[in-house]
Tab-separated table of C-alpha atoms in Angstrom:
chain	number	residue	atom	x	y	z
Y	1	MET	CA	149.294	217.364	87.809
Y	2	GLU	CA	146.829	214.482	87.976
Y	3	PHE	CA	146.268	210.944	89.049
Y	4	ARG	CA	146.646	209.116	85.423
Y	5	GLY	CA	143.928	206.618	84.514
Y	6	LEU	CA	144.735	203.017	84.171
Y	7	GLY	CA	142.095	201.841	81.867
Y	8	PHE	CA	144.791	200.103	79.878
Y	9	VAL	CA	145.075	197.134	82.467
Y	10	PRO	CA	141.575	195.581	81.986
Y	11	LEU	CA	141.799	195.787	78.408
Y	12	PHE	CA	145.568	194.264	78.369
Y	13	ILE	CA	143.644	191.178	80.387
Y	14	ALA	CA	140.808	191.046	77.966
Y	15	PHE	CA	143.482	190.819	74.949
Y	16	TRP	CA	145.369	188.222	76.919
Y	17	CYS	CA	142.182	186.025	77.619
Y	18	THR	CA	141.094	186.284	74.101
Y	19	ALA	CA	144.729	185.504	72.840
Y	20	TRP	CA	145.490	182.188	74.793
Y	21	VAL	CA	141.902	180.939	74.328
Y	22	ALA	CA	142.023	181.174	70.531
Y	23	VAL	CA	145.698	179.585	70.601
Y	24	SER	CA	144.434	176.508	72.878
Y	25	TYR	CA	141.341	176.128	70.875
Y	26	THR	CA	143.082	176.342	67.744
Y	27	LEU	CA	145.820	173.738	68.881
Y	28	THR	CA	143.230	171.301	70.295
Y	29	VAL	CA	141.195	171.224	66.694
Y	30	ILE	CA	144.486	170.874	64.758
Y	31	TYR	CA	145.664	167.866	66.850
Y	32	GLY	CA	142.186	166.409	66.950
Y	33	HIS	CA	142.257	166.362	70.886
Y	34	ALA	CA	138.384	167.553	70.921
Y	35	PRO	CA	135.501	168.265	68.555
Y	36	LEU	CA	135.077	171.741	67.301
Y	37	LEU	CA	132.010	172.026	69.657
Y	38	MET	CA	134.220	171.639	73.034
Y	39	TYR	CA	134.001	172.964	76.595
Y	40	ILE	CA	136.774	175.492	77.271
Y	41	SER	CA	138.460	172.748	79.776
Y	42	ASP	CA	138.946	170.462	77.028
Y	43	THR	CA	141.926	172.647	75.338
Y	44	GLY	CA	144.039	171.818	78.770
Y	45	ASN	CA	143.818	167.787	78.696
Y	46	TYR	CA	146.575	167.116	76.319
Y	47	TYR	CA	150.035	168.431	75.190
Y	48	PRO	CA	150.650	171.054	73.815
Y	49	GLU	CA	147.741	172.974	74.243
Y	50	ASN	CA	147.747	172.383	77.993
Y	51	ILE	CA	150.888	174.287	78.389
Y	52	THR	CA	149.066	177.298	76.605
Y	53	PHE	CA	145.954	176.433	79.156
Y	54	LYS	CA	147.786	176.673	82.294
Y	55	ILE	CA	149.890	179.729	81.349
Y	56	GLY	CA	146.541	181.590	80.142
Y	57	PHE	CA	144.559	180.855	83.662
Y	58	LEU	CA	147.399	181.599	85.674
Y	59	GLY	CA	148.288	184.909	84.096
Y	60	MET	CA	144.510	185.690	84.306
Y	61	SER	CA	144.575	184.696	87.846
Y	62	ASN	CA	147.428	187.177	88.456
Y	63	ALA	CA	146.044	190.014	86.400
Y	64	ASN	CA	142.613	189.823	87.824
Y	65	LEU	CA	144.329	189.812	91.156
Y	66	PHE	CA	146.166	193.116	90.265
Y	67	LEU	CA	142.951	194.563	88.843
Y	68	ALA	CA	140.882	193.805	92.193
Y	69	LEU	CA	143.441	195.316	94.058
Y	70	LEU	CA	143.466	198.574	91.630
Y	71	GLN	CA	139.593	198.766	92.106
Y	72	TYR	CA	139.703	198.488	95.599
Y	73	ASN	CA	141.968	201.415	95.938
Y	74	PHE	CA	140.148	203.269	93.049
Y	75	ILE	CA	137.010	203.211	95.027
Y	76	LEU	CA	138.772	204.200	98.526
Y	77	LEU	CA	139.969	207.329	96.744
Y	78	HIS	CA	136.082	208.147	95.816
Y	79	ALA	CA	135.024	206.846	99.353
Y	80	GLU	CA	133.504	210.504	100.505
Y	81	ALA	CA	130.839	209.449	97.401
Y	82	PHE	CA	129.536	206.648	99.275
Y	83	GLY	CA	129.800	207.128	103.141
Y	84	ALA	CA	131.135	205.073	105.927
Y	85	ARG	CA	129.849	201.577	104.757
Y	86	GLN	CA	131.896	201.757	101.291
Y	87	PRO	CA	135.410	200.360	102.976
Y	88	MET	CA	133.651	197.472	104.485
Y	89	ILE	CA	131.864	196.544	101.515
Y	90	GLN	CA	134.996	196.831	99.800
Y	91	ARG	CA	136.793	194.462	101.781
Y	92	ILE	CA	134.325	191.761	101.185
Y	93	LEU	CA	134.380	192.575	97.689
Y	94	LEU	CA	138.103	192.022	97.511
Y	95	ALA	CA	138.029	189.033	99.636
Y	96	MET	CA	135.461	187.489	96.735
Y	97	GLY	CA	137.827	189.026	94.230
Y	98	ILE	CA	140.603	187.192	95.695
Y	99	THR	CA	138.676	183.784	96.067
Y	100	SER	CA	137.837	184.023	92.451
Y	101	CYS	CA	141.266	184.437	91.503
Y	102	ILE	CA	142.297	181.485	93.820
Y	103	GLY	CA	139.622	179.155	91.815
Y	104	THR	CA	140.795	180.193	88.579
Y	105	ALA	CA	144.378	178.961	89.573
Y	106	VAL	CA	143.006	175.847	90.705
Y	107	LEU	CA	141.230	175.083	87.772
Y	108	ALA	CA	144.365	175.813	85.547
Y	109	MET	CA	146.474	173.506	87.534
Y	110	PHE	CA	144.072	170.392	87.692
Y	111	GLU	CA	142.970	169.159	84.465
Y	112	THR	CA	139.283	168.007	84.330
Y	113	ASP	CA	140.397	164.353	82.955
Y	114	PHE	CA	142.500	163.596	85.891
Y	115	TYR	CA	141.279	165.757	88.824
Y	116	PRO	CA	137.208	166.384	87.649
Y	117	VAL	CA	135.938	167.639	91.273
Y	118	THR	CA	138.949	169.690	91.845
Y	119	HIS	CA	138.740	171.470	88.613
Y	120	ARG	CA	134.823	172.038	88.946
Y	121	VAL	CA	135.103	173.135	92.195
Y	122	GLY	CA	137.913	175.605	91.262
Y	123	ALA	CA	135.614	176.674	88.319
Y	124	PHE	CA	132.740	177.130	90.328
Y	125	PHE	CA	134.243	179.666	92.691
Y	126	ALA	CA	136.141	181.264	89.896
Y	127	PHE	CA	133.051	182.169	87.830
Y	128	ALA	CA	130.530	182.332	91.136
Y	129	CYS	CA	132.734	184.968	92.814
Y	130	GLY	CA	133.760	186.694	90.075
Y	131	CYS	CA	130.223	187.356	88.733
Y	132	VAL	CA	129.007	188.541	92.367
Y	133	TYR	CA	131.992	190.587	92.568
Y	134	ASN	CA	131.508	192.224	89.125
Y	135	LEU	CA	127.816	192.665	89.684
Y	136	TRP	CA	128.383	194.395	93.113
Y	137	GLN	CA	131.045	196.690	91.804
Y	138	ALA	CA	128.915	197.634	88.980
Y	139	ILE	CA	126.028	198.779	91.168
Y	140	LEU	CA	128.586	200.780	93.441
Y	141	LEU	CA	130.400	202.444	90.467
Y	142	CYS	CA	127.198	204.278	89.649
Y	143	GLU	CA	127.384	206.568	92.704
Y	144	VAL	CA	131.301	207.430	91.532
Y	145	PRO	CA	131.060	211.076	89.751
Y	146	GLY	CA	132.136	210.858	86.115
Y	147	ILE	CA	131.354	207.440	85.482
Y	148	ARG	CA	128.823	206.880	82.651
Y	149	ARG	CA	125.780	205.264	83.750
Y	150	ALA	CA	125.511	203.135	80.433
Y	151	ILE	CA	128.588	201.760	81.043
Y	152	CYS	CA	127.525	200.898	84.465
Y	153	HIS	CA	124.286	199.242	83.196
Y	154	ILE	CA	126.227	197.365	80.595
Y	155	ARG	CA	128.583	195.631	83.249
Y	156	MET	CA	125.713	195.029	85.615
Y	157	VAL	CA	123.592	193.142	82.822
Y	158	SER	CA	126.665	191.476	81.959
Y	159	SER	CA	127.164	190.268	85.459
Y	160	ALA	CA	123.879	189.202	86.009
Y	161	MET	CA	123.578	187.231	82.889
Y	162	ALA	CA	126.827	185.392	83.647
Y	163	PHE	CA	125.579	184.286	87.313
Y	164	ILE	CA	122.611	183.053	85.386
Y	165	GLY	CA	125.163	181.072	83.119
Y	166	VAL	CA	126.844	179.621	86.180
Y	167	ILE	CA	123.717	178.465	87.529
Y	168	THR	CA	122.682	177.051	84.160
Y	169	PHE	CA	125.964	175.330	83.607
Y	170	ILE	CA	125.896	173.869	86.962
Y	171	GLY	CA	122.347	172.368	86.485
Y	172	CYS	CA	123.489	170.898	83.295
Y	173	ARG	CA	126.539	169.027	84.641
Y	174	VAL	CA	125.123	167.872	87.495
Y	175	SER	CA	125.232	164.211	87.235
Y	176	VAL	CA	121.805	163.219	88.727
Y	177	PHE	CA	120.255	165.515	86.097
Y	178	THR	CA	122.334	164.710	83.269
Y	179	LYS	CA	121.414	160.674	83.822
Y	180	LEU	CA	117.723	161.389	83.635
Y	181	CYS	CA	118.289	162.490	80.075
Y	182	ILE	CA	118.728	159.896	77.240
Y	183	GLY	CA	119.236	159.918	73.191
Y	184	ASP	CA	119.006	163.314	71.977
Y	185	TYR	CA	118.353	164.994	75.309
Y	186	GLU	CA	121.449	164.357	76.240
Y	187	LYS	CA	122.953	165.938	73.471
Y	188	ILE	CA	120.938	168.903	73.634
Y	189	ILE	CA	121.856	169.272	77.421
Y	190	GLU	CA	125.528	168.903	76.246
Y	191	ILE	CA	125.094	171.625	73.577
Y	192	ILE	CA	123.342	173.778	76.260
Y	193	SER	CA	126.058	173.277	78.559
Y	194	ILE	CA	128.882	174.163	76.359
Y	195	SER	CA	127.436	176.946	74.696
Y	196	THR	CA	126.648	178.553	78.310
Y	197	GLU	CA	130.384	178.135	79.125
Y	198	TRP	CA	131.450	179.972	75.923
Y	199	LEU	CA	128.873	182.805	76.586
Y	200	MET	CA	130.256	183.487	80.125
Y	201	LEU	CA	133.472	183.773	78.693
Y	202	LEU	CA	132.326	186.451	76.253
Y	203	LEU	CA	130.522	188.211	79.220
Y	204	ILE	CA	133.456	188.277	81.054
Y	205	LEU	CA	135.264	189.793	78.399
Y	206	ILE	CA	132.512	192.509	78.054
Y	207	GLN	CA	132.963	192.930	82.114
Y	208	LEU	CA	136.870	193.714	81.395
Y	209	VAL	CA	135.980	196.224	78.666
Y	210	THR	CA	133.734	198.013	80.483
Y	211	CYS	CA	136.343	198.711	83.298
Y	212	PHE	CA	138.214	200.742	80.925
Y	213	GLN	CA	136.111	204.167	81.115
Y	214	PRO	CA	135.739	204.161	85.116
Y	215	MET	CA	139.652	203.344	85.418
Y	216	GLN	CA	140.391	206.392	82.918
Y	217	ILE	CA	138.901	208.599	85.383
Y	218	THR	CA	141.539	211.127	86.501
Y	219	ILE	CA	141.819	212.373	90.080
Y	220	PRO	CA	143.286	216.113	90.749
Y	221	GLU	CA	146.449	215.648	92.618
Y	222	ARG	CA	145.415	218.175	95.364
Y	223	ASP	CA	142.232	215.746	95.896
Y	224	LEU	CA	144.439	212.436	95.564
Y	225	GLN	CA	146.565	213.920	98.422
Y	226	MET	CA	143.501	214.671	100.539
Y	227	GLN	CA	142.484	211.110	100.175
Y	228	VAL	CA	145.797	209.692	101.013
Y	229	ILE	CA	146.048	211.359	104.033
Y	230	THR	CA	142.562	210.188	105.160
Y	231	LEU	CA	142.886	206.785	103.568
Y	232	PRO	CA	144.517	205.054	106.939
Y	233	SER	CA	141.689	206.166	108.901
Y	234	ILE	CA	139.302	204.510	106.860
Y	235	THR	CA	140.974	201.295	106.491
Y	236	SER	CA	141.884	200.907	109.981
């Protein structure tokens, strides 16, 4: 017998993310609440698309929390490949993953029109902590036997690009910088900012898809029993 793979979990989250963003965006355009080129957050400012916005982000928050816990336990089952340092690193990464999920829930509950500061702080922690978490996990996963290096490299590149996107987005949204831009320059900055946000969403979807292969790896039952026995001493 074997410990069956759980690759369907990140694929389901990616499908969920794509579905609710598409529905929210379509409703926003149909009701004329925002132009075609809009921020993702613009789909959560008005009824009825704000309902799908909240449900979508809250669903992602809970699903990503579940995925982070799965990855935490998955790596610990392979702890012998990393040495004694791995459990402590995984605790730090799990904390970052949980922080990202909390940030996602905050930006879902506080609309950008009514609570701009709270919404942006939540978005920052959601994206920044999520990107660092995925990048670090991708680096560590390269050491797990059976995981394709190409998958790790794709995940590392997409995570690094997403983190750069976070920095670019913040730079575009800083009020002091924006006030210095007038006329066409202000429109250009706005377009870059919106495009960066949608690009980050695409990169997040890529990161989720690349989780499929690592989580499909099966562990022989005898190895699983051996790891479960040693797990309490590792985490204590």
